CSV table of C-alpha atoms in Angstrom, one decimal:
chain,number,residue,atom,x,y,z
A,1,UNK,CA,4.3,9.3,-11.3
A,2,UNK,CA,2.5,7.6,-14.2
A,3,UNK,CA,1.2,4.1,-14.0
A,4,UNK,CA,1.3,2.1,-17.2
A,5,UNK,CA,-2.3,1.3,-17.4
A,6,UNK,CA,-1.6,-1.9,-19.4
A,7,UNK,CA,0.4,-3.4,-16.5
A,8,UNK,CA,-1.3,-4.7,-13.4
A,9,UNK,CA,-0.3,-3.4,-10.0
A,10,UNK,CA,1.3,-5.8,-7.4
A,11,UNK,CA,0.2,-5.2,-3.8
A,12,UNK,CA,2.4,-6.7,-1.1
A,13,UNK,CA,1.2,-4.8,2.0
A,14,UNK,CA,-1.9,-3.5,3.8
A,15,UNK,CA,-3.7,-2.7,0.6
A,16,UNK,CA,-4.3,-6.4,0.2
A,17,UNK,CA,-6.9,-5.9,2.9
A,18,UNK,CA,-10.3,-5.6,1.2
A,19,UNK,CA,-11.6,-3.0,3.6
A,20,UNK,CA,-8.6,-0.7,3.3
A,21,UNK,CA,-8.4,-1.2,-0.5
A,22,UNK,CA,-12.1,-0.2,-0.9
A,23,UNK,CA,-11.6,2.9,1.3
A,24,UNK,CA,-8.5,4.0,-0.6
A,25,UNK,CA,-9.5,3.0,-4.1
A,26,UNK,CA,-13.1,4.1,-3.7
A,27,UNK,CA,-14.2,0.8,-5.2
A,28,UNK,CA,-14.1,-2.8,-3.9
A,29,UNK,CA,-11.8,-5.6,-5.1
A,30,UNK,CA,-14.9,-7.2,-6.8
A,31,UNK,CA,-14.7,-4.4,-9.4
A,32,UNK,CA,-11.3,-5.6,-10.6
A,33,UNK,CA,-9.5,-8.7,-12.0
A,34,UNK,CA,-7.3,-10.0,-9.2
A,35,UNK,CA,-5.0,-13.0,-8.7
A,36,UNK,CA,-2.4,-14.2,-6.2
A,37,UNK,CA,1.2,-13.4,-7.1
A,38,UNK,CA,4.6,-13.3,-5.5
A,39,UNK,CA,7.8,-11.3,-6.1
A,40,UNK,CA,10.8,-13.5,-6.0
A,41,UNK,CA,14.0,-12.3,-4.3
A,42,UNK,CA,12.1,-10.0,-1.9
A,43,UNK,CA,10.6,-10.0,1.6
A,44,UNK,CA,8.0,-7.6,3.0
A,45,UNK,CA,9.5,-6.1,6.2
A,46,UNK,CA,7.9,-3.7,8.6
A,47,UNK,CA,8.9,-0.1,8.0
A,48,UNK,CA,10.7,1.4,11.0
A,49,UNK,CA,8.2,3.0,13.4
A,50,UNK,CA,5.2,2.0,11.3
A,51,UNK,CA,2.8,-0.8,10.9
A,52,UNK,CA,3.0,-1.1,7.1
A,53,UNK,CA,5.8,-2.7,5.1
A,54,UNK,CA,8.5,-2.0,2.6
A,55,UNK,CA,10.0,-4.6,0.3
A,56,UNK,CA,13.5,-5.6,0.9
A,57,UNK,CA,15.6,-7.5,-1.7
A,58,UNK,CA,16.5,-10.9,-0.1
A,59,UNK,CA,17.7,-13.9,-2.0
A,60,UNK,CA,15.7,-17.0,-1.4
A,61,UNK,CA,12.6,-15.2,-0.2
A,62,UNK,CA,9.2,-14.5,-1.9
A,63,UNK,CA,7.0,-11.6,-1.0
A,64,UNK,CA,3.4,-12.8,-1.4
A,65,UNK,CA,0.7,-10.4,-2.7
A,66,UNK,CA,-2.1,-9.7,-5.1
A,67,UNK,CA,-1.9,-8.7,-8.7
A,68,UNK,CA,-4.7,-6.2,-9.5
A,69,UNK,CA,-5.6,-5.0,-12.9
A,70,UNK,CA,-6.6,-1.3,-12.5
A,71,UNK,CA,-7.7,0.3,-15.8
A,72,UNK,CA,-9.4,3.2,-14.0
A,73,UNK,CA,-7.1,6.3,-13.8
A,74,UNK,CA,-9.0,7.7,-10.9
A,75,UNK,CA,-8.4,4.6,-8.8
A,76,UNK,CA,-4.7,4.7,-9.7
A,77,UNK,CA,-4.5,8.4,-8.7
A,78,UNK,CA,-6.3,7.6,-5.4
A,79,UNK,CA,-3.8,4.8,-4.6
A,80,UNK,CA,-0.8,7.0,-5.5
A,81,UNK,CA,-2.2,9.7,-3.3
A,82,UNK,CA,-2.5,7.3,-0.3
A,83,UNK,CA,1.0,5.9,-0.9
A,84,UNK,CA,2.5,9.4,-0.9
A,85,UNK,CA,5.9,10.3,-2.1
A,86,UNK,CA,7.4,7.8,0.3
A,87,UNK,CA,6.9,5.3,-2.5
A,88,UNK,CA,7.4,5.5,-6.3
A,89,UNK,CA,6.1,3.2,-9.1
A,90,UNK,CA,8.5,0.7,-10.4
A,91,UNK,CA,8.3,-2.1,-12.9
A,92,UNK,CA,9.0,-5.7,-11.9
A,93,UNK,CA,8.1,-9.3,-12.7
A,94,UNK,CA,5.9,-11.3,-10.4
A,95,UNK,CA,5.1,-15.0,-10.3
A,96,UNK,CA,1.6,-16.3,-10.8
A,97,UNK,CA,0.1,-19.8,-11.2
A,98,UNK,CA,0.2,-19.1,-15.0
A,99,UNK,CA,3.9,-18.1,-14.9
A,100,UNK,CA,5.8,-14.8,-14.7
A,101,UNK,CA,3.9,-11.6,-15.4
A,102,UNK,CA,5.2,-8.0,-15.9
A,103,UNK,CA,3.8,-5.7,-13.2
A,104,UNK,CA,4.3,-2.5,-11.4
A,105,UNK,CA,4.5,-1.9,-7.6
A,106,UNK,CA,5.1,0.9,-5.2
A,107,UNK,CA,8.7,0.6,-4.0
A,108,UNK,CA,10.1,2.7,-1.2
A,109,UNK,CA,12.0,5.8,-2.2
A,110,UNK,CA,14.4,5.1,0.6
A,111,UNK,CA,12.8,7.5,3.1
A,112,UNK,CA,11.5,4.5,5.0
A,113,UNK,CA,13.9,2.2,6.7
A,114,UNK,CA,13.1,-1.5,6.9
A,115,UNK,CA,13.3,-3.3,10.2
A,116,UNK,CA,14.5,-6.9,10.4
A,117,UNK,CA,10.9,-7.9,11.2
A,118,UNK,CA,9.0,-9.8,8.5
A,119,UNK,CA,5.7,-8.0,7.9
A,120,UNK,CA,2.5,-10.0,8.1
A,121,UNK,CA,-0.9,-9.0,6.8
A,122,UNK,CA,-2.6,-11.2,9.4
A,123,UNK,CA,-0.7,-9.5,12.2
A,124,UNK,CA,-1.4,-6.1,10.8
A,125,UNK,CA,-5.1,-6.9,10.5
A,126,UNK,CA,-5.2,-8.1,14.2
A,127,UNK,CA,-3.3,-5.1,15.6
A,128,UNK,CA,-3.2,-2.1,13.3
A,129,UNK,CA,-6.2,-2.3,10.9
A,130,UNK,CA,-8.7,-0.2,12.9
A,131,UNK,CA,-6.1,2.7,13.2
A,132,UNK,CA,-5.2,2.3,9.5
A,133,UNK,CA,-8.9,2.5,8.4
A,134,UNK,CA,-9.4,5.6,10.5
A,135,UNK,CA,-6.3,7.2,9.1
A,136,UNK,CA,-7.1,6.2,5.5
A,137,UNK,CA,-10.6,7.7,5.8
A,138,UNK,CA,-9.1,11.0,7.0
A,139,UNK,CA,-6.4,11.2,4.4
A,140,UNK,CA,-8.6,10.2,1.5
A,141,UNK,CA,-10.9,13.1,2.4
A,142,UNK,CA,-8.1,15.3,1.0
A,143,UNK,CA,-7.9,13.5,-2.3
A,144,UNK,CA,-8.6,15.9,-5.2
A,145,UNK,CA,-8.1,18.9,-2.9
A,146,UNK,CA,-4.4,18.4,-2.0
A,147,UNK,CA,-1.8,17.7,-4.7
A,148,UNK,CA,-0.1,14.3,-4.7
A,149,UNK,CA,3.3,15.9,-3.9
A,150,UNK,CA,1.9,17.3,-0.6
A,151,UNK,CA,0.0,14.1,0.5
A,152,UNK,CA,2.9,13.0,2.8
A,153,UNK,CA,2.6,16.3,4.7
A,154,UNK,CA,-1.0,15.3,5.8
A,155,UNK,CA,0.0,12.2,7.7
A,156,UNK,CA,1.3,13.7,11.0
A,157,UNK,CA,-2.1,15.4,11.5
A,158,UNK,CA,-4.0,12.4,10.2
A,159,UNK,CA,-2.2,10.1,12.7
A,160,UNK,CA,-3.0,12.5,15.6
A,161,UNK,CA,-6.7,12.7,14.5
A,162,UNK,CA,-7.0,9.0,14.0
A,163,UNK,CA,-5.4,8.3,17.4
A,164,UNK,CA,-7.8,10.8,19.0
A,165,UNK,CA,-10.7,9.1,17.2
A,166,UNK,CA,-9.8,5.7,18.5
A,167,UNK,CA,-8.6,6.8,21.9
A,168,UNK,CA,-5.1,5.4,21.5
A,169,UNK,CA,-2.1,5.4,19.1
A,170,UNK,CA,-2.3,2.0,17.3
A,171,UNK,CA,-0.3,2.8,14.2
A,172,UNK,CA,2.5,0.5,15.1
A,173,UNK,CA,1.6,-3.1,15.5
């Protein structure tokens, strides 16, 4: 998985949350050039059994998000580690106020089924964010020690430990 460093990364899901992004990237949004963007012909849907989204191709829809310029390879590696092998980098074109821009995004590898439910960042922040922050902190502790290819294997234990830390399973919301 190699990100073309000259292309910005389009975020359509929970990594648009400033707290989660800072925890995963190891640096805040303020360190990067960011602008609003949307991917035409797509809709963010909740992944089955999860609180985070996958993109589904749907005519007439626009998946809103953020376009982030990430020239730092360590930040890119951290984000790829967090996204696991459930997602792969793909190229796309997103719409911005200045017009269409080539970009990359993490698309589902097909291991995650999309529900019919439209995913909402605001709903995720109100229901699943505390669990996601606890889980992200736990999984990112393994960055640099566990290869990217094995990062997906960490999540069952991470979910259990995050739930124990919070006293409840709040991963689906």
